[in-house]
Short mmCIF file of C-alpha atoms and ligand atoms in Angstrom, two decimals:
data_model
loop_
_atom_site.label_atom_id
_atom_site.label_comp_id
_atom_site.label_asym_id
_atom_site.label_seq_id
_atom_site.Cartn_x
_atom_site.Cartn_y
_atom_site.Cartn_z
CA UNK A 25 0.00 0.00 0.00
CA UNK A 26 1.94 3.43 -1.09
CA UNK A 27 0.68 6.14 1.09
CA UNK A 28 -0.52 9.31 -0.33
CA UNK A 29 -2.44 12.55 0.92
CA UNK A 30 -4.45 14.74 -0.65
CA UNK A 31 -4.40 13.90 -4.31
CA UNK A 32 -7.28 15.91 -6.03
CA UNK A 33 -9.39 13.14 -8.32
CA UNK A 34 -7.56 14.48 -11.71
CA UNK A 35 -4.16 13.94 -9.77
CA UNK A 36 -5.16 10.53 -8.98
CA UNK A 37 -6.47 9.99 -12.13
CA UNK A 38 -3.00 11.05 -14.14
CA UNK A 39 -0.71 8.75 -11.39
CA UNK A 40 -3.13 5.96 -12.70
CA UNK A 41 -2.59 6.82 -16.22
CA UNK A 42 1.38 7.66 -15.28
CA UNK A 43 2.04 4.17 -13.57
CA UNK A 44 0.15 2.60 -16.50
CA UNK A 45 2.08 3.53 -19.11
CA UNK A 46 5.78 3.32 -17.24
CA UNK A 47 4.53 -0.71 -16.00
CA UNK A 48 3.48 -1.65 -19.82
CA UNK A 49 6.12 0.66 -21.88
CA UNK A 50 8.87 1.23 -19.74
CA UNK A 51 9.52 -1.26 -16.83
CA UNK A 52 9.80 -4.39 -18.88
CA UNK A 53 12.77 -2.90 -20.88
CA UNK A 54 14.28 -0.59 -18.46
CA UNK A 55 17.07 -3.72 -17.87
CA UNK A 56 17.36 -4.06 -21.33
CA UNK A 57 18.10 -0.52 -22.04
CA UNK A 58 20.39 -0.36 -19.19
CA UNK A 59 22.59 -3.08 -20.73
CA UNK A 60 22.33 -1.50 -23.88
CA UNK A 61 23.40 2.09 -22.24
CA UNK A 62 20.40 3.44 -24.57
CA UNK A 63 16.52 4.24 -24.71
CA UNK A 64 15.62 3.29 -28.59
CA UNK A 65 14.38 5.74 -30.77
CA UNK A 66 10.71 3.85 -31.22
CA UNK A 67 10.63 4.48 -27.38
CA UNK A 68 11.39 8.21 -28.07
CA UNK A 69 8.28 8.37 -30.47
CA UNK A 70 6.28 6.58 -27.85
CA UNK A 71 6.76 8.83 -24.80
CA UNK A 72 6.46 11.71 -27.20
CA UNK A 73 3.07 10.60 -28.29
CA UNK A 74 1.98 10.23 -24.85
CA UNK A 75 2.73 14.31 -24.56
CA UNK A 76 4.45 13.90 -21.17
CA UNK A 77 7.99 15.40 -22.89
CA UNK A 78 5.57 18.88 -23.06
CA UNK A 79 5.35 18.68 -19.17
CA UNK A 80 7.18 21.91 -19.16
CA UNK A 81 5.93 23.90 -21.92
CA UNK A 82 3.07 26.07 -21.65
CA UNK A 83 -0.14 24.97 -23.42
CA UNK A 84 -0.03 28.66 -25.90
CA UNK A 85 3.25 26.06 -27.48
CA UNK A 86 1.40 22.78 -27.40
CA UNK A 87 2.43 21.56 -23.94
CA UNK A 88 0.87 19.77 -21.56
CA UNK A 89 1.79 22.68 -18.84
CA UNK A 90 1.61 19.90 -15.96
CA UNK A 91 1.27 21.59 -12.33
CA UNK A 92 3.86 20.79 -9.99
CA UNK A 93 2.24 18.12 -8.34
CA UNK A 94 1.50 16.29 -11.79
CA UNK A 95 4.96 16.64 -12.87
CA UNK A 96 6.07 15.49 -9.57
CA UNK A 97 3.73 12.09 -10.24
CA UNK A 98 4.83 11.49 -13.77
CA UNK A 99 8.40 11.53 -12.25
CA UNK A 100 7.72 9.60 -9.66
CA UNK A 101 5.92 6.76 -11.80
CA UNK A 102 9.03 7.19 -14.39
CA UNK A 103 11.42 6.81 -11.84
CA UNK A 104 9.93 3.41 -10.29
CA UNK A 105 10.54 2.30 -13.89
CA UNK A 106 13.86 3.37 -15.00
CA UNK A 107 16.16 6.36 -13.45
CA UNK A 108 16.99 6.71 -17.28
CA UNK A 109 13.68 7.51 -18.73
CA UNK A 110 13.19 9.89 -15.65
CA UNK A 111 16.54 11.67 -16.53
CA UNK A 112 14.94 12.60 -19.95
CA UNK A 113 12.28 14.25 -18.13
CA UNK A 114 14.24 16.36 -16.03
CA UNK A 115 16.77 17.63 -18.66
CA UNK A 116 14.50 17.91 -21.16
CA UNK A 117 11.67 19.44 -18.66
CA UNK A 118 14.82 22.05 -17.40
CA UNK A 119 15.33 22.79 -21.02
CA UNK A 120 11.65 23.50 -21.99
CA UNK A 121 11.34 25.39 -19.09
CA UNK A 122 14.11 27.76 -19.54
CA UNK A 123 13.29 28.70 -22.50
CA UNK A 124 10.02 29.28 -21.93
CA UNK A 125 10.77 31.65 -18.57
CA UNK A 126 14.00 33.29 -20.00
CA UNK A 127 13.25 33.21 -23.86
CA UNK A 128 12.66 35.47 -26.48
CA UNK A 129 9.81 35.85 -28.18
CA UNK A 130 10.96 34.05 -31.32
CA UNK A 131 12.99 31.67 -29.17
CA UNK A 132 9.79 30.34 -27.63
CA UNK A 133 8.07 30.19 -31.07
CA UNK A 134 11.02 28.03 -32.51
CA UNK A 135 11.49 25.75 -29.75
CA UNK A 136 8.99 25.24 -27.32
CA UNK A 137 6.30 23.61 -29.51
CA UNK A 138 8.87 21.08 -31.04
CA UNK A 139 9.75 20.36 -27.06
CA UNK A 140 6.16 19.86 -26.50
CA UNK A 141 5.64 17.23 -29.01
CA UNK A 142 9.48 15.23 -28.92
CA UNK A 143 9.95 16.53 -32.17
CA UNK A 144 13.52 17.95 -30.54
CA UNK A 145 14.94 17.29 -27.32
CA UNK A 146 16.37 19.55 -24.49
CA UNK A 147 19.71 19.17 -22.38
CA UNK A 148 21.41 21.49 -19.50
CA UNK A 149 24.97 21.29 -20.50
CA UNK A 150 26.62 23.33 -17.36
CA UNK A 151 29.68 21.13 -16.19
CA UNK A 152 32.56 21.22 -17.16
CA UNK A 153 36.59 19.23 -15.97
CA UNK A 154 37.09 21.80 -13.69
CA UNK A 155 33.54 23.09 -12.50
CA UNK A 156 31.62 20.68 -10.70
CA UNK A 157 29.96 21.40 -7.40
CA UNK A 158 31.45 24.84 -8.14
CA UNK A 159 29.48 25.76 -11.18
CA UNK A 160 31.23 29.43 -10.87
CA UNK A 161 34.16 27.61 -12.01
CA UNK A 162 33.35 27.47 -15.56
CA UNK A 163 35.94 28.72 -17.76
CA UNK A 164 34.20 28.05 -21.39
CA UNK A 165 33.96 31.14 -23.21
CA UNK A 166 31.44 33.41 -25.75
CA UNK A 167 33.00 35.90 -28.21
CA UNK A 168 30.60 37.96 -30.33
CA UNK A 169 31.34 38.13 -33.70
CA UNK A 170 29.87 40.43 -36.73
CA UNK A 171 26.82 37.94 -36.48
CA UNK A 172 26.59 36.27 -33.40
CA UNK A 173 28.98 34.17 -30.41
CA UNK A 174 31.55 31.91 -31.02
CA UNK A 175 32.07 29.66 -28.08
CA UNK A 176 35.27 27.27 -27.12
CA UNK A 177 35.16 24.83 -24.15
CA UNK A 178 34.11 21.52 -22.74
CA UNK A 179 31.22 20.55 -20.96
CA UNK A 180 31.10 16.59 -19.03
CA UNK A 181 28.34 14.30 -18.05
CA UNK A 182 25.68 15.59 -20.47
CA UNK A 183 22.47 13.71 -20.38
CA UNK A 184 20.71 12.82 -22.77
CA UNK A 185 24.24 15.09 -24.58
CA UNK A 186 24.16 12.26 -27.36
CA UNK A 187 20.66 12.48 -28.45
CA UNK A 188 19.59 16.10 -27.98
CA UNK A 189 19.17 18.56 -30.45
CA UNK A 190 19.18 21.28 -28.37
CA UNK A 191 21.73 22.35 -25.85
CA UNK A 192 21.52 24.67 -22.41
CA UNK A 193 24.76 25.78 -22.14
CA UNK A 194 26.66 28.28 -20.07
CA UNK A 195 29.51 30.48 -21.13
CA UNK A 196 31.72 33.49 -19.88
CA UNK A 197 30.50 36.60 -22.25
CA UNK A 198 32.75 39.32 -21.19
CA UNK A 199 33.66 37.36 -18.28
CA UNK A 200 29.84 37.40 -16.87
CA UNK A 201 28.38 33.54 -16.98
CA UNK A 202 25.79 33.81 -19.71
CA UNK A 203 22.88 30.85 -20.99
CA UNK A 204 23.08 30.24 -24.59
CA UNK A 205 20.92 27.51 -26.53
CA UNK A 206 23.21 25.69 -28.79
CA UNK A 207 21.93 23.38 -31.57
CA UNK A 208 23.17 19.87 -32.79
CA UNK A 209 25.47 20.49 -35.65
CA UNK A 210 26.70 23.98 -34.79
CA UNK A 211 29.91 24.14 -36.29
CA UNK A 212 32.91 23.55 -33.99
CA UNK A 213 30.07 21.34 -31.77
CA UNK A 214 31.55 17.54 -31.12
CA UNK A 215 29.50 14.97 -29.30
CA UNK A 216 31.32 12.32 -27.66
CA UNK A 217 29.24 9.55 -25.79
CA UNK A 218 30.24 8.52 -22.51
CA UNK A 219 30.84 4.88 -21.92
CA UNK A 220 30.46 2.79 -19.04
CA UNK A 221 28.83 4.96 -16.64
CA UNK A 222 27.79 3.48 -13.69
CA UNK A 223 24.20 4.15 -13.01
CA UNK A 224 21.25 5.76 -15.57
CA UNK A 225 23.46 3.80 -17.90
CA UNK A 226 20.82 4.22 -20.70
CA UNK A 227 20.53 8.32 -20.25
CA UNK A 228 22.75 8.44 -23.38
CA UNK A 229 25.72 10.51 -21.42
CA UNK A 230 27.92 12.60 -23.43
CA UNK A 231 31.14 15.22 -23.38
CA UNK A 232 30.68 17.72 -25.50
CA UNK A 233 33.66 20.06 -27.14
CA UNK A 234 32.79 23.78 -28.45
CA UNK A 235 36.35 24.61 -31.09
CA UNK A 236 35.85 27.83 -32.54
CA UNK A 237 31.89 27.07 -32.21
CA UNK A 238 30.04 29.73 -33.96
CA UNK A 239 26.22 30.21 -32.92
CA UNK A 240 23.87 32.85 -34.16
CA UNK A 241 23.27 36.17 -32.12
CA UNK A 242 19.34 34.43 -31.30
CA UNK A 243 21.47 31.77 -29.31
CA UNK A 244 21.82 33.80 -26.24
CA UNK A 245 18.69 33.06 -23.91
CA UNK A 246 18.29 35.81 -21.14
CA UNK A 247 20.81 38.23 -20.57
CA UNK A 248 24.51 38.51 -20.24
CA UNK A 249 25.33 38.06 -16.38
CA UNK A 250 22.12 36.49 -15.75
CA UNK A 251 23.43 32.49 -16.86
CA UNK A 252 23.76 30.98 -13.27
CA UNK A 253 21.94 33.72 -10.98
CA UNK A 254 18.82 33.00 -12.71
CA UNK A 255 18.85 30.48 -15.29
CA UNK A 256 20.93 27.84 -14.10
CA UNK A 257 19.35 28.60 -11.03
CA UNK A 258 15.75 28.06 -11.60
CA UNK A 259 16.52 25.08 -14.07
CA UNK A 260 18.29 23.32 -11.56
CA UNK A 261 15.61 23.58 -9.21
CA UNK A 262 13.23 22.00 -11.32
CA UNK A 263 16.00 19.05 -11.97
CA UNK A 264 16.04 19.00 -7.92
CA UNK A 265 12.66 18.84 -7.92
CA UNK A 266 12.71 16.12 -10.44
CA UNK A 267 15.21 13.70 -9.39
CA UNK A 268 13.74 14.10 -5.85
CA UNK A 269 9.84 12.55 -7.09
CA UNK A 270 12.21 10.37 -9.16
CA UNK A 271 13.62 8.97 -6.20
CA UNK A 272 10.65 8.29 -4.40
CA UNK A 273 9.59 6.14 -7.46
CA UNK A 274 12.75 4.82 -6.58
CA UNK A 275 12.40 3.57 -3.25
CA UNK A 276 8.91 2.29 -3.77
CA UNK A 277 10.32 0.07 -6.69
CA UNK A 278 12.90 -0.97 -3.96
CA UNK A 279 10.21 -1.78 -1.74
CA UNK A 280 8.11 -3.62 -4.59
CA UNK A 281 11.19 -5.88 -5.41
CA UNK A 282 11.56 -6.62 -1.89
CA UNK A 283 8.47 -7.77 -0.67
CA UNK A 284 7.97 -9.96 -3.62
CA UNK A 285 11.10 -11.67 -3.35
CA UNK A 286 10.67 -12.18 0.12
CA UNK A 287 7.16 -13.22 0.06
CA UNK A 288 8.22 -16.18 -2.29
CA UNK A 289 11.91 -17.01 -0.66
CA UNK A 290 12.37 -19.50 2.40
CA UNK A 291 15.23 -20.04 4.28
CA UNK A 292 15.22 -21.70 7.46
CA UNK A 293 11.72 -23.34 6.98
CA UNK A 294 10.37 -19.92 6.79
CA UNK A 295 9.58 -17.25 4.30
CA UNK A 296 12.22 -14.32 4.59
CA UNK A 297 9.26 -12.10 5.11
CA UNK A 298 8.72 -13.67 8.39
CA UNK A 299 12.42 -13.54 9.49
CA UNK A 300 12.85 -9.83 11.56
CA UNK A 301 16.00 -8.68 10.25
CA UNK A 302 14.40 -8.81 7.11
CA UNK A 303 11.38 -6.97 7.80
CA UNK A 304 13.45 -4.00 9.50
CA UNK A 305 14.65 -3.67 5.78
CA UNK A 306 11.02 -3.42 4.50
CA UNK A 307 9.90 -1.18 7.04
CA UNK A 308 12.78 1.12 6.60
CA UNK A 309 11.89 0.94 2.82
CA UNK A 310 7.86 1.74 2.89
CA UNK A 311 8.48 4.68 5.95
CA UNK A 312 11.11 5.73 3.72
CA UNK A 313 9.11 6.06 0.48
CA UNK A 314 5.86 7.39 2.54
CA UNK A 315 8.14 10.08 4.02
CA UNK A 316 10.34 11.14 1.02
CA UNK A 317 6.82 11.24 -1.03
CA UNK A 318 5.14 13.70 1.46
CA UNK A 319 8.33 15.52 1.69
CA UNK A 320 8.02 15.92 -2.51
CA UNK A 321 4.36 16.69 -1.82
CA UNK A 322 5.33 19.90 0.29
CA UNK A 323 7.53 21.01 -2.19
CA UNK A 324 5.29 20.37 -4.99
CA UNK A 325 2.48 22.74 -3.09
CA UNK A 326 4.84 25.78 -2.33
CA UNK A 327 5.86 25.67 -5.40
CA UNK A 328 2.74 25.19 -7.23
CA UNK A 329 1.77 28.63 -4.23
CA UNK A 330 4.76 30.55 -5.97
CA UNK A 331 6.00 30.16 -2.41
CA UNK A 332 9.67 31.14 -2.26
CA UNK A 333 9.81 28.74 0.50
CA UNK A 334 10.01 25.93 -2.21
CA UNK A 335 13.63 26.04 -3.14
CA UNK A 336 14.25 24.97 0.78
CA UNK A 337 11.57 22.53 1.08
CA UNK A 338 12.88 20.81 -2.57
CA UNK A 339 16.55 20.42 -1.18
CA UNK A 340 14.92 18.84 2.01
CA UNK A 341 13.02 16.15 -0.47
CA UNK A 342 15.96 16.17 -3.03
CA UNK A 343 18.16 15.17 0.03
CA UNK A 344 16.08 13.02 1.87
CA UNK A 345 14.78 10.91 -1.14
CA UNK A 346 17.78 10.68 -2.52
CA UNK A 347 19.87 8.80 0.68
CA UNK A 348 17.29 7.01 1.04
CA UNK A 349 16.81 5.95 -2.27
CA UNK A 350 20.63 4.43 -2.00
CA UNK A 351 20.12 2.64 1.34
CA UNK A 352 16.70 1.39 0.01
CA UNK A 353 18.50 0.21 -2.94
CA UNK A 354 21.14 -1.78 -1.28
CA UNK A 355 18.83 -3.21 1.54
CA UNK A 356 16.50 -4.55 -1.55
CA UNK A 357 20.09 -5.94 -2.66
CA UNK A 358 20.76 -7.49 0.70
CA UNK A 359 16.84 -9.13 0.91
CA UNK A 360 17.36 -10.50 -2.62
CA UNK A 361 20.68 -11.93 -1.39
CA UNK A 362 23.38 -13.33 -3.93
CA UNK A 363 20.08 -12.89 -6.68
CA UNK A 364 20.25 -9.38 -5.88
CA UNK A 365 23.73 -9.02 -7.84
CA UNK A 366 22.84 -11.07 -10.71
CA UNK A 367 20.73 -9.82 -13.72
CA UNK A 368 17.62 -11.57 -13.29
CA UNK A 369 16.38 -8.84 -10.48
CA UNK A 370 16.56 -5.47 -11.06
CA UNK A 371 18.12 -4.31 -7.72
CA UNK A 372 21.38 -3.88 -8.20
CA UNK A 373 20.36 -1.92 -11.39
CA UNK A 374 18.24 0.24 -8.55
CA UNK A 375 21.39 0.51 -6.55
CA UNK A 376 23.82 1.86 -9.18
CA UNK A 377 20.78 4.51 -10.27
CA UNK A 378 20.16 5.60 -6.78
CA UNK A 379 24.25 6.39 -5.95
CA UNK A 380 23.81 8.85 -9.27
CA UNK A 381 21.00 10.16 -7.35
CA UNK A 382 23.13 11.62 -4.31
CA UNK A 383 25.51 13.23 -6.84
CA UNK A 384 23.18 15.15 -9.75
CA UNK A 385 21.60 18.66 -9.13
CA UNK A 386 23.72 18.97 -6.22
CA UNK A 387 25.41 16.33 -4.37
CA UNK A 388 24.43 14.53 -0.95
CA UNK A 389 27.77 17.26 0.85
CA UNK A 390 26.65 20.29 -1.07
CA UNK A 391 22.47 19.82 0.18
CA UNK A 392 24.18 18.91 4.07
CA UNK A 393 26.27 22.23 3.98
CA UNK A 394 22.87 24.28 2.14
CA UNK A 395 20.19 23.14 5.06
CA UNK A 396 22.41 23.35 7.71
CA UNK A 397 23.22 26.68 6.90
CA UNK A 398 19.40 27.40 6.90
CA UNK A 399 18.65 26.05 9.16
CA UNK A 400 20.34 28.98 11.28
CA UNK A 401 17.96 31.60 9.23
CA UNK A 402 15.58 32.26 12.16
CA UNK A 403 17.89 30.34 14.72
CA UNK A 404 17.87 32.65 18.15
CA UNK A 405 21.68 32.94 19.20
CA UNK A 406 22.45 31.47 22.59
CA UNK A 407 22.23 33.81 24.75
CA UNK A 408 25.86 33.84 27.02
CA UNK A 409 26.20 31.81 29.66
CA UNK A 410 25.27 34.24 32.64
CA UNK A 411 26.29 34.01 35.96
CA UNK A 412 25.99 36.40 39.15
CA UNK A 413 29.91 36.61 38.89
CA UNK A 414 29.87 37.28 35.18
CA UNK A 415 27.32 40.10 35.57
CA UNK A 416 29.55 42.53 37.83
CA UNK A 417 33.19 43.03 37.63
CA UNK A 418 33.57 43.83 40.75
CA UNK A 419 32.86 39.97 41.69
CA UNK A 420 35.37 39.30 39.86
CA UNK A 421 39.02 38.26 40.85
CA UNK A 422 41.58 40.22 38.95
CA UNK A 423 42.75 37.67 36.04
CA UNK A 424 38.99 37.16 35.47
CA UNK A 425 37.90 40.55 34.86
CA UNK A 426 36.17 41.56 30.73
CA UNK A 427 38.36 43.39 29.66
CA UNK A 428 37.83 45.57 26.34
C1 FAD B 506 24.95 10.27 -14.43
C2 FAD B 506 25.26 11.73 -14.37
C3 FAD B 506 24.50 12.63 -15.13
C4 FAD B 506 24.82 13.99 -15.12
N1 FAD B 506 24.10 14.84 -15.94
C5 FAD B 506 24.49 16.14 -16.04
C6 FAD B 506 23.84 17.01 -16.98
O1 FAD B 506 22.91 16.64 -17.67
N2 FAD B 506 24.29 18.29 -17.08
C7 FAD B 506 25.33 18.77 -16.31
O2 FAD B 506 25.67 19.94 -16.45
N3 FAD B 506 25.94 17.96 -15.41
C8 FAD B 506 25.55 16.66 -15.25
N4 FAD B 506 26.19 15.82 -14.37
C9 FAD B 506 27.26 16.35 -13.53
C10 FAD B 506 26.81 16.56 -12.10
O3 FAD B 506 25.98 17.67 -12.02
C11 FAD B 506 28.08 16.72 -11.26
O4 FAD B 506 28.63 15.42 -11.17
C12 FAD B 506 27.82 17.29 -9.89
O5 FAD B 506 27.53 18.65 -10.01
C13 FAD B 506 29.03 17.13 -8.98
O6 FAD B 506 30.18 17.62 -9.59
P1 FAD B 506 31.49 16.69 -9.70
O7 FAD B 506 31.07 15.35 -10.14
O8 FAD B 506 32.49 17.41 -10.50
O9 FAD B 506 31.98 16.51 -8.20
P2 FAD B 506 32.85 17.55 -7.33
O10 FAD B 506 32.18 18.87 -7.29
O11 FAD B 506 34.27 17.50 -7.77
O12 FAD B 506 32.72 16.89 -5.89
C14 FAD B 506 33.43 15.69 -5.52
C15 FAD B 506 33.08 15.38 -4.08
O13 FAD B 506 33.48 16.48 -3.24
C16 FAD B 506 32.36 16.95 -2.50
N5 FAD B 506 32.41 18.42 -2.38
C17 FAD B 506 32.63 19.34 -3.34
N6 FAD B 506 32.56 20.58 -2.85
C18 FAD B 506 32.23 20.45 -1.52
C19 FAD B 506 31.97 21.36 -0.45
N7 FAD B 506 31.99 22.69 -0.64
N8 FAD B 506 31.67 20.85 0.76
C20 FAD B 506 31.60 19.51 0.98
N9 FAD B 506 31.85 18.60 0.01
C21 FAD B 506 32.14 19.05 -1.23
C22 FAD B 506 31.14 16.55 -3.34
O14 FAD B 506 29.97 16.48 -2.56
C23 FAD B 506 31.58 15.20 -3.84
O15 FAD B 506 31.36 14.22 -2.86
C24 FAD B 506 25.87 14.47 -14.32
C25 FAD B 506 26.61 13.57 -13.53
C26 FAD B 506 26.31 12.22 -13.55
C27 FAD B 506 27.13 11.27 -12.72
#
């Protein structure tokens, strides 16, 4: 039984239609895919039909304009399915929805209503070798020309960098980090794939290299100055958001592995359901998923409220969901025992998906050091210790006295 709260009928309706569509079209080829380190192109058209790649765009383009809550549930169902097919929603969502905040006019009439429909797809290409956690690190560069920016860098780790046609990319213009939409095929663009990648193997990774890459003056999206402040920003905090509803999909397909296998397996004349070790791994699971979901739930409602409050509450889910999505993971490893490491169970697949999950759109270290330091906005200061003595001086011996 998955707990959830206050789901209006057409959000229950959607998750219905959501979890349909990832348990016939998705889940029994997710370990396929994974082996393959691809999602085919016939799956591509299929999702795209479905319209949940226009999640993000506004209906005016063609999207589906989903509210937070509905995008939080299509993740959520994609995510119990395959980390890798989730993925594509979140770059492609943080793509869409980019250019539909920061764009141009004309920018949102060229691209947003071939995002709504799959006919192109979105990626965030921010890092770089050197700029990781530090995304003020970047060091690729724009220089305008006569008739537009000629770029020259690297960006690493780019999903869904093999198969998009559409890049969100960040440069130094003038020395001010700057969001520019680059297209497959720019000249001076090269698209390496990344191999062997150890979770969302089938999110189609790739390094990309910008040589003397020459994009028109329409490429810049926002303005000069504003690339990380505000639209690496924002973007990331839908991928946050994302990943976070991804994970509790996650942990629920964790705890649906679980209980099957240990509703079928005996070991000392007795299913492992019944044995209690075991079932402190499938409690921790289903409080797990029941928390991280209502934690995405809060999120989803501030931020469906405009509440500014959101960004906070989504690095509490993003943080939560994700650790537990990894120790979810490798307990549903440990019930499934040696089985669990082999390729006839998904697990370990869940495993190496949920460690990717504590290191995209801000790693496990980087959301610690984040709340804990807000956790101090509003925080009353102890007061100092106060004493009799330390209120009067003249109590005081001589080596004890405040001295200015
Ligand atoms: C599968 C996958 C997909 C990805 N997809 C994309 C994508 O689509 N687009 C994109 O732009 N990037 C993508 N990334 C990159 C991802 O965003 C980065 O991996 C992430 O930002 C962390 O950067 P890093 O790997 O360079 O680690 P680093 O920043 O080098 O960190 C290494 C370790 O040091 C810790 N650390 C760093 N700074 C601090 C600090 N101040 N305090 C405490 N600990 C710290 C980190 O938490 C981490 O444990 C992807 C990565 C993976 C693995």
């Amino acid at each position: 039984m998955a707990t959830r709260v206050q789901l209006t009928p057409e959000q229950a309706a959607a998750r219905e239609e959501y979890e349909s569509f990832a348990r016939d079209h998705i889940a029994p080829h997710a370990d396929a895919w994974d082996r393959s380190a691809a999602v085919p192109e016939e799956f591509i058209t299929t999702i795209a039909a479905t319209g949940y790649l226009g999640a993000c765009v506004p209906a005016a383009y063609g999207g589906s304009a989903l509210d937070a809550i509905g995008f939080g549930l299509l993740n959520e169902e994609t995510g119990r399915a395959c980390s890798s097919v989730r993925s594509l929603l979140t770059v492609h969502g943080m793509a869409s929805q980019a250019i539909g905040r920061w764009g141009t006019a004309a920018q949102r009439e060229s691209w947003l209503p071939r995002l709504a429909t799959g006919a192109a797809i979105g990626a965030f290409a921010l890092t770089e070798p050197g700029a990781g956690s530090d995304v003020k690190g970047l060091v690729t560069t724009a220089r305008r020309t006569e008739d537009g920016f000629v770029l020259d860098g690297a960006k690493r780790w780019i999903t869904f960098g093999q198969r998009a046609d559409i890049y969100l990319l960040f440069a130094r213009l003038d020395g001010r980090e700057t969001a520019f939409l680059v297209e497959r095929g720019a000249p001076g663009l090269h698209v390496t794939p990344v191999r062997g990648i150890l979770g969302t193997r089938a999110s189609m990774l790739a390094e990309l290299e910008l040589r003397d890459c020459r994009v028109p003056a329409e490429a810049l999206l926002g303005k000069p100055g504003f690339g990380l402040t505000a639209v690496a920003a924002t973007a990331l905090e839908l991928g946050r958001y994302s990943v976070a509803w991804g994970c509790v999909g996650l942990i629920q397909a964790c705890l649906d592995a679980s209980l099957s296998y240990a509703d079928r397996r005996e070991q000392f004349g007795k299913r492992l359901r019944d044995h209690q070790l075991v079932q402190r791994m499938l409690a921790d699971m289903a409080t797990g998923a029941a928390a991280a979901r209502l934690l995405c739930q809060q999120a989803g409602w501030l931020r469906e409220a405009g509440d500014a409050q959101s960004v906070h509450a989504t690095w509490l889910a993003k943080y939560f969901a994700s650790t537990t999505a990894f120790r979810s993971a490798a307990d549903a490893v440990q019930v499934h025992g040696a089985h669990g490491c082999g390729e006839e169970y998904p697990v370990q697949r869940y495993m190496r998906d949920a460690k990717v999950m504590e290191l995209i759109e801000g790693t496990t270290e980087l959301q610690q050091t984040t709340i804990a330091q807000s956790a101090y906005v509003g925080h009353a200061p102890a007061r100092p210790a106060t004493t009799p003595a330390a209120t009067s001086n003249a109590a005081l011996a001589d080596d004890e006295k405040v001295t200015a």
